[in-house]
Short mmCIF file of C-alpha atoms in Angstrom, two decimals:
data_model
loop_
_atom_site.label_atom_id
_atom_site.label_comp_id
_atom_site.label_asym_id
_atom_site.label_seq_id
_atom_site.Cartn_x
_atom_site.Cartn_y
_atom_site.Cartn_z
CA MET A 189 39.70 57.16 -34.67
CA THR A 190 36.16 56.18 -33.73
CA VAL A 191 34.53 56.29 -30.30
CA VAL A 192 31.43 54.14 -29.76
CA VAL A 193 28.93 55.40 -27.17
CA LEU A 194 26.37 53.18 -25.47
CA HIS A 195 23.46 55.55 -24.88
CA ARG A 196 20.12 55.25 -23.08
CA ARG A 197 17.29 57.59 -23.93
CA SER A 198 16.73 58.30 -20.23
CA LEU A 199 19.99 60.28 -20.28
CA GLY A 200 18.49 62.88 -22.59
CA ASP A 201 20.38 64.02 -25.67
CA PRO A 202 24.03 64.74 -24.79
CA PRO A 203 26.05 66.26 -27.67
CA TYR A 204 28.50 63.36 -27.89
CA GLY A 205 29.72 64.38 -31.34
CA GLU A 206 30.49 67.93 -30.18
CA TRP A 207 32.34 66.68 -27.11
CA LEU A 208 34.33 64.09 -29.05
CA GLY A 209 35.12 66.10 -32.13
CA GLY A 210 32.51 64.54 -34.38
CA ASP A 211 33.88 60.99 -34.42
CA ALA A 212 31.29 59.35 -32.18
CA ILE A 213 28.97 56.51 -33.17
CA VAL A 214 26.01 56.20 -30.80
CA VAL A 215 24.51 52.77 -30.10
CA ASP A 216 21.11 52.76 -28.41
CA SER A 217 21.18 50.45 -25.39
CA SER A 218 17.81 51.60 -24.01
CA SER A 219 16.07 48.29 -24.65
CA THR A 220 18.97 46.20 -23.38
CA ALA A 221 18.28 44.58 -20.02
CA ALA A 222 20.49 45.47 -17.07
CA ASP A 223 21.01 41.78 -16.31
CA SER A 224 22.49 41.15 -19.78
CA ALA A 225 19.46 39.06 -20.80
CA SER A 226 19.52 40.94 -24.11
CA ALA A 227 22.69 41.22 -26.20
CA THR A 228 21.31 43.73 -28.71
CA ALA A 229 23.78 46.49 -27.86
CA GLU A 230 26.76 44.11 -27.70
CA LEU A 231 25.95 42.66 -31.12
CA ALA A 232 25.64 46.14 -32.60
CA VAL A 233 29.08 47.12 -31.27
CA LEU A 234 30.68 43.90 -32.46
CA SER A 235 29.16 44.43 -35.90
CA LEU A 236 30.68 47.90 -36.03
CA ALA A 237 34.05 46.56 -34.91
CA SER A 238 34.10 44.13 -37.83
CA ASN A 239 34.58 46.98 -40.31
CA THR A 240 35.48 50.03 -38.18
CA HIS A 241 38.58 50.77 -36.13
CA ILE A 242 37.09 51.49 -32.71
CA THR A 243 39.46 53.36 -30.42
CA ALA A 244 37.33 53.73 -27.28
CA LEU A 245 33.99 52.80 -25.78
CA VAL A 246 31.90 55.17 -23.65
CA ALA A 247 28.95 54.34 -21.38
CA LEU A 248 27.39 56.74 -18.88
CA HIS A 249 24.38 54.79 -17.61
CA PRO A 250 24.94 52.54 -14.55
CA ASP A 251 23.22 49.60 -16.25
CA ASP A 252 25.75 49.69 -19.09
CA GLN A 253 28.96 49.59 -17.04
CA ILE A 254 29.52 45.82 -16.99
CA ARG A 255 28.41 45.52 -20.61
CA ALA A 256 30.89 48.19 -21.68
CA GLY A 257 33.69 46.61 -19.65
CA SER A 258 33.10 43.24 -21.30
CA LEU A 259 33.22 44.83 -24.75
CA ARG A 260 36.49 46.63 -23.93
CA ASP A 261 38.00 43.35 -22.79
CA HIS A 262 36.85 41.56 -25.94
CA LEU A 263 38.00 44.30 -28.32
CA GLY A 264 41.26 45.01 -26.48
CA LEU A 265 40.32 48.62 -25.70
CA ALA A 266 41.81 50.70 -22.93
CA GLY A 267 39.59 51.75 -20.06
CA GLN A 268 37.52 50.08 -17.38
CA THR A 269 37.49 46.28 -17.54
CA ARG A 270 34.55 44.03 -16.79
CA ASP A 271 36.00 42.99 -13.42
CA GLU A 272 36.49 46.64 -12.45
CA ALA A 273 32.95 47.49 -13.53
CA VAL A 274 31.48 44.66 -11.45
CA VAL A 275 32.99 46.17 -8.30
CA GLY A 276 31.01 49.37 -8.83
CA ALA A 277 27.81 47.56 -9.83
CA ASP A 278 27.55 44.57 -7.50
CA ALA A 279 27.17 44.97 -3.73
CA ILE A 280 28.49 41.48 -2.93
CA ARG A 281 31.59 41.76 -5.13
CA ALA A 282 32.49 45.14 -3.64
CA ALA A 283 32.10 43.77 -0.10
CA GLU A 284 34.27 40.74 -0.94
CA LEU A 285 37.05 42.92 -2.35
CA LEU A 286 37.01 45.36 0.57
CA GLY A 287 36.66 42.67 3.22
CA ALA A 288 39.64 40.77 1.81
CA ALA A 289 41.70 43.96 2.15
CA GLY A 290 40.70 44.37 5.80
CA VAL A 291 38.23 47.22 5.27
CA PRO A 292 35.24 46.95 7.66
CA VAL A 293 32.09 46.27 5.64
CA VAL A 294 28.42 45.76 6.45
CA ARG A 295 27.67 42.05 6.84
CA ARG A 296 25.81 41.08 3.70
CA ALA A 297 25.04 37.86 1.84
CA PRO A 298 23.36 36.92 -1.43
CA ALA A 299 19.68 36.09 -1.05
CA ALA A 300 19.03 33.84 -4.03
CA THR A 301 16.47 31.72 -2.16
CA ILE A 302 14.13 32.06 0.80
CA PRO A 303 16.27 29.57 2.78
CA ASP A 304 19.11 32.10 2.42
CA LEU A 305 17.01 34.51 4.48
CA TYR A 306 16.45 31.90 7.18
CA ARG A 307 20.19 31.22 7.30
CA ALA A 308 20.84 34.95 7.71
CA ALA A 309 18.29 35.11 10.54
CA HIS A 310 20.00 32.20 12.27
CA ALA A 311 23.45 33.79 11.88
CA TRP A 312 22.60 37.41 12.65
CA GLY A 313 19.16 37.50 14.23
CA TYR A 314 16.48 40.09 13.46
CA PRO A 315 15.84 42.68 12.15
CA LEU A 316 17.04 41.95 8.62
CA ARG A 317 16.99 44.10 5.50
CA VAL A 318 16.60 42.80 1.94
CA ARG A 319 18.01 44.94 -0.89
CA ARG A 320 18.59 44.87 -4.59
CA ARG A 321 22.07 43.55 -5.28
CA ARG A 322 22.88 45.75 -8.28
CA GLY A 323 22.02 49.15 -9.67
CA PRO A 324 22.75 52.66 -8.46
CA GLU A 325 19.96 52.73 -5.87
CA ARG A 326 20.23 49.25 -4.24
CA ALA A 327 16.64 49.79 -3.13
CA VAL A 328 15.31 48.18 0.03
CA VAL A 329 12.86 45.41 -0.91
CA ALA A 330 11.79 44.46 2.62
CA ASP A 331 12.54 45.07 6.29
CA LEU A 332 12.07 41.83 8.22
CA GLY A 333 11.59 42.46 11.92
CA ASP A 334 10.91 38.86 12.91
CA GLU A 335 10.09 35.41 11.56
CA THR A 336 6.46 36.38 11.03
CA ALA A 337 7.59 39.16 8.68
CA LEU A 338 9.95 36.77 6.89
CA ARG A 339 7.13 34.27 6.34
CA ALA A 340 4.86 37.02 5.03
CA PHE A 341 7.58 38.14 2.65
CA ALA A 342 8.00 34.57 1.41
CA ARG A 343 4.25 34.25 0.84
CA GLY A 344 4.22 37.37 -1.31
CA GLY A 345 4.96 35.38 -4.43
CA LEU A 346 8.37 34.05 -3.41
CA ALA A 347 8.40 30.28 -3.04
CA GLU A 348 11.10 28.63 -0.95
CA GLY A 349 13.81 27.32 -3.22
CA ASP A 350 12.71 29.50 -6.14
CA THR A 351 16.06 30.89 -7.27
CA ALA A 352 14.55 32.93 -10.10
CA ALA A 353 12.16 34.80 -7.81
CA THR A 354 14.85 36.14 -5.50
CA ALA A 355 17.69 36.53 -7.98
CA GLY A 356 19.57 39.77 -7.53
CA LEU A 357 18.80 40.30 -3.83
CA THR A 358 20.99 40.59 -0.75
CA VAL A 359 20.26 40.31 2.96
CA GLU A 360 21.96 42.12 5.85
CA PRO A 361 21.36 43.04 9.48
CA ALA A 362 19.22 46.20 9.55
CA THR A 363 21.32 49.14 10.74
CA SER A 364 19.95 52.51 11.78
CA GLY A 365 23.18 54.21 12.83
CA PRO A 366 24.64 57.47 11.46
CA ARG A 367 25.68 57.43 7.81
CA HIS A 368 28.55 59.10 5.96
CA HIS A 369 28.92 59.62 2.21
CA GLY A 370 32.24 60.27 0.52
CA PRO A 371 35.78 60.83 1.83
CA GLY A 372 36.63 62.00 5.33
CA ASN A 373 35.65 58.83 7.16
CA PRO A 374 38.07 56.03 8.18
CA ALA A 375 36.01 53.34 6.42
CA THR A 376 35.32 55.26 3.20
CA ASP A 377 38.92 56.49 2.98
CA ALA A 378 40.19 52.94 3.40
CA ALA A 379 37.76 51.77 0.71
CA HIS A 380 38.90 54.38 -1.80
CA ALA A 381 42.48 53.20 -1.30
CA VAL A 382 41.46 49.66 -2.33
CA LEU A 383 38.77 50.18 -4.99
CA PRO A 384 39.84 50.45 -8.64
CA ALA A 385 40.17 54.08 -9.71
CA VAL A 386 39.38 54.37 -13.42
CA ALA A 387 39.07 57.71 -15.21
CA GLY A 388 35.48 58.44 -16.15
CA HIS A 389 33.96 55.94 -13.73
CA PRO A 390 33.51 57.66 -10.35
CA LEU A 391 32.66 55.50 -7.35
CA GLU A 392 30.54 56.81 -4.49
CA VAL A 393 31.33 55.16 -1.17
CA ALA A 394 29.05 55.31 1.88
CA ALA A 395 29.52 54.00 5.42
CA VAL A 396 27.29 53.39 8.41
CA ARG A 397 28.24 53.20 12.10
CA ASP A 398 27.13 49.96 13.73
CA GLU A 399 25.87 49.43 17.28
CA PHE A 400 29.45 48.94 18.50
CA GLY A 401 30.65 52.28 17.12
CA THR A 402 32.54 50.80 14.16
CA TRP A 403 32.20 52.53 10.79
CA ARG A 404 31.53 49.97 8.06
CA VAL A 405 31.33 50.49 4.31
CA ASP A 406 27.71 50.07 3.27
CA SER A 407 28.00 50.67 -0.47
CA ALA A 408 30.52 51.35 -3.20
CA ARG A 409 28.79 52.09 -6.48
CA TYR A 410 29.31 53.79 -9.79
CA THR A 411 27.36 56.99 -10.17
CA GLY A 412 27.53 59.20 -13.20
CA ARG A 413 25.34 61.80 -11.54
CA THR A 414 28.06 63.32 -9.37
CA THR A 415 30.32 64.48 -12.21
CA ASP A 416 29.81 66.65 -15.28
CA ALA A 417 28.72 64.35 -18.13
CA ARG A 418 31.20 65.88 -20.57
CA ARG A 419 34.08 65.12 -18.22
CA LEU A 420 32.97 61.50 -17.92
CA VAL A 421 32.58 61.08 -21.68
CA CYS A 422 35.96 62.63 -22.48
CA ALA A 423 37.72 60.65 -19.76
CA GLN A 424 36.23 57.34 -20.93
CA ALA A 425 37.14 58.23 -24.52
CA ARG A 426 40.72 58.94 -23.38
CA ARG A 427 40.43 62.55 -24.52
CA LEU A 428 42.38 63.91 -21.58
CA GLU A 429 43.01 67.24 -23.22
CA SER A 430 39.24 67.73 -23.57
CA VAL A 431 38.74 66.94 -19.89
CA GLU A 432 41.30 69.57 -18.88
CA ALA A 433 39.62 72.14 -21.13
CA VAL A 434 36.22 71.81 -19.40
#
């Protein structure tokens, strides 16, 4: 009965062995890129699986969620799948899932090229907001108030048609309305009813009220910072009795 833990040094030094009864093997994923450009951690886990009976895979860091889901799928392990992990990691995928279920969402599109920004301006007008597509923060890259601002943004090292330069970005109409985090809002409650609920992988949902008074889901993302780390580890490792004991 062996639990493999993908661990990043930025998380500190959690006592995984103590929490899991001593049968944890920790794989350092600190140098593994969030965009899966490096397969170092995956190869290490697959090497372990060739001669060890792995019963569960644990990953706390947001950048390891999709990686861990893919490994569970490949190894036939219970827990969050890759498709479920993508929903909590990718702003576009979450919006597609919620929108298809009739949940109001912020209008948002991939911004893989500068022409994508011009198309968004034509469809929605200004101001526009450019964000990171993945990650727990989804940081704002630029606020574009008009075409002059868009052109200046494009000149800042982003060539039109350069898909590599703008990979991983989204564009949306800039909204400055009231915001709501968590349950207790019609949009966030509707989202929680649709989003995959997987033990050990909490999703934080936020909504914003648009200029017409409609609450729209702005983000649905995995965050390990809202729950006790031991609870998350034990839940992902399927140690339900340990979760109840905390």
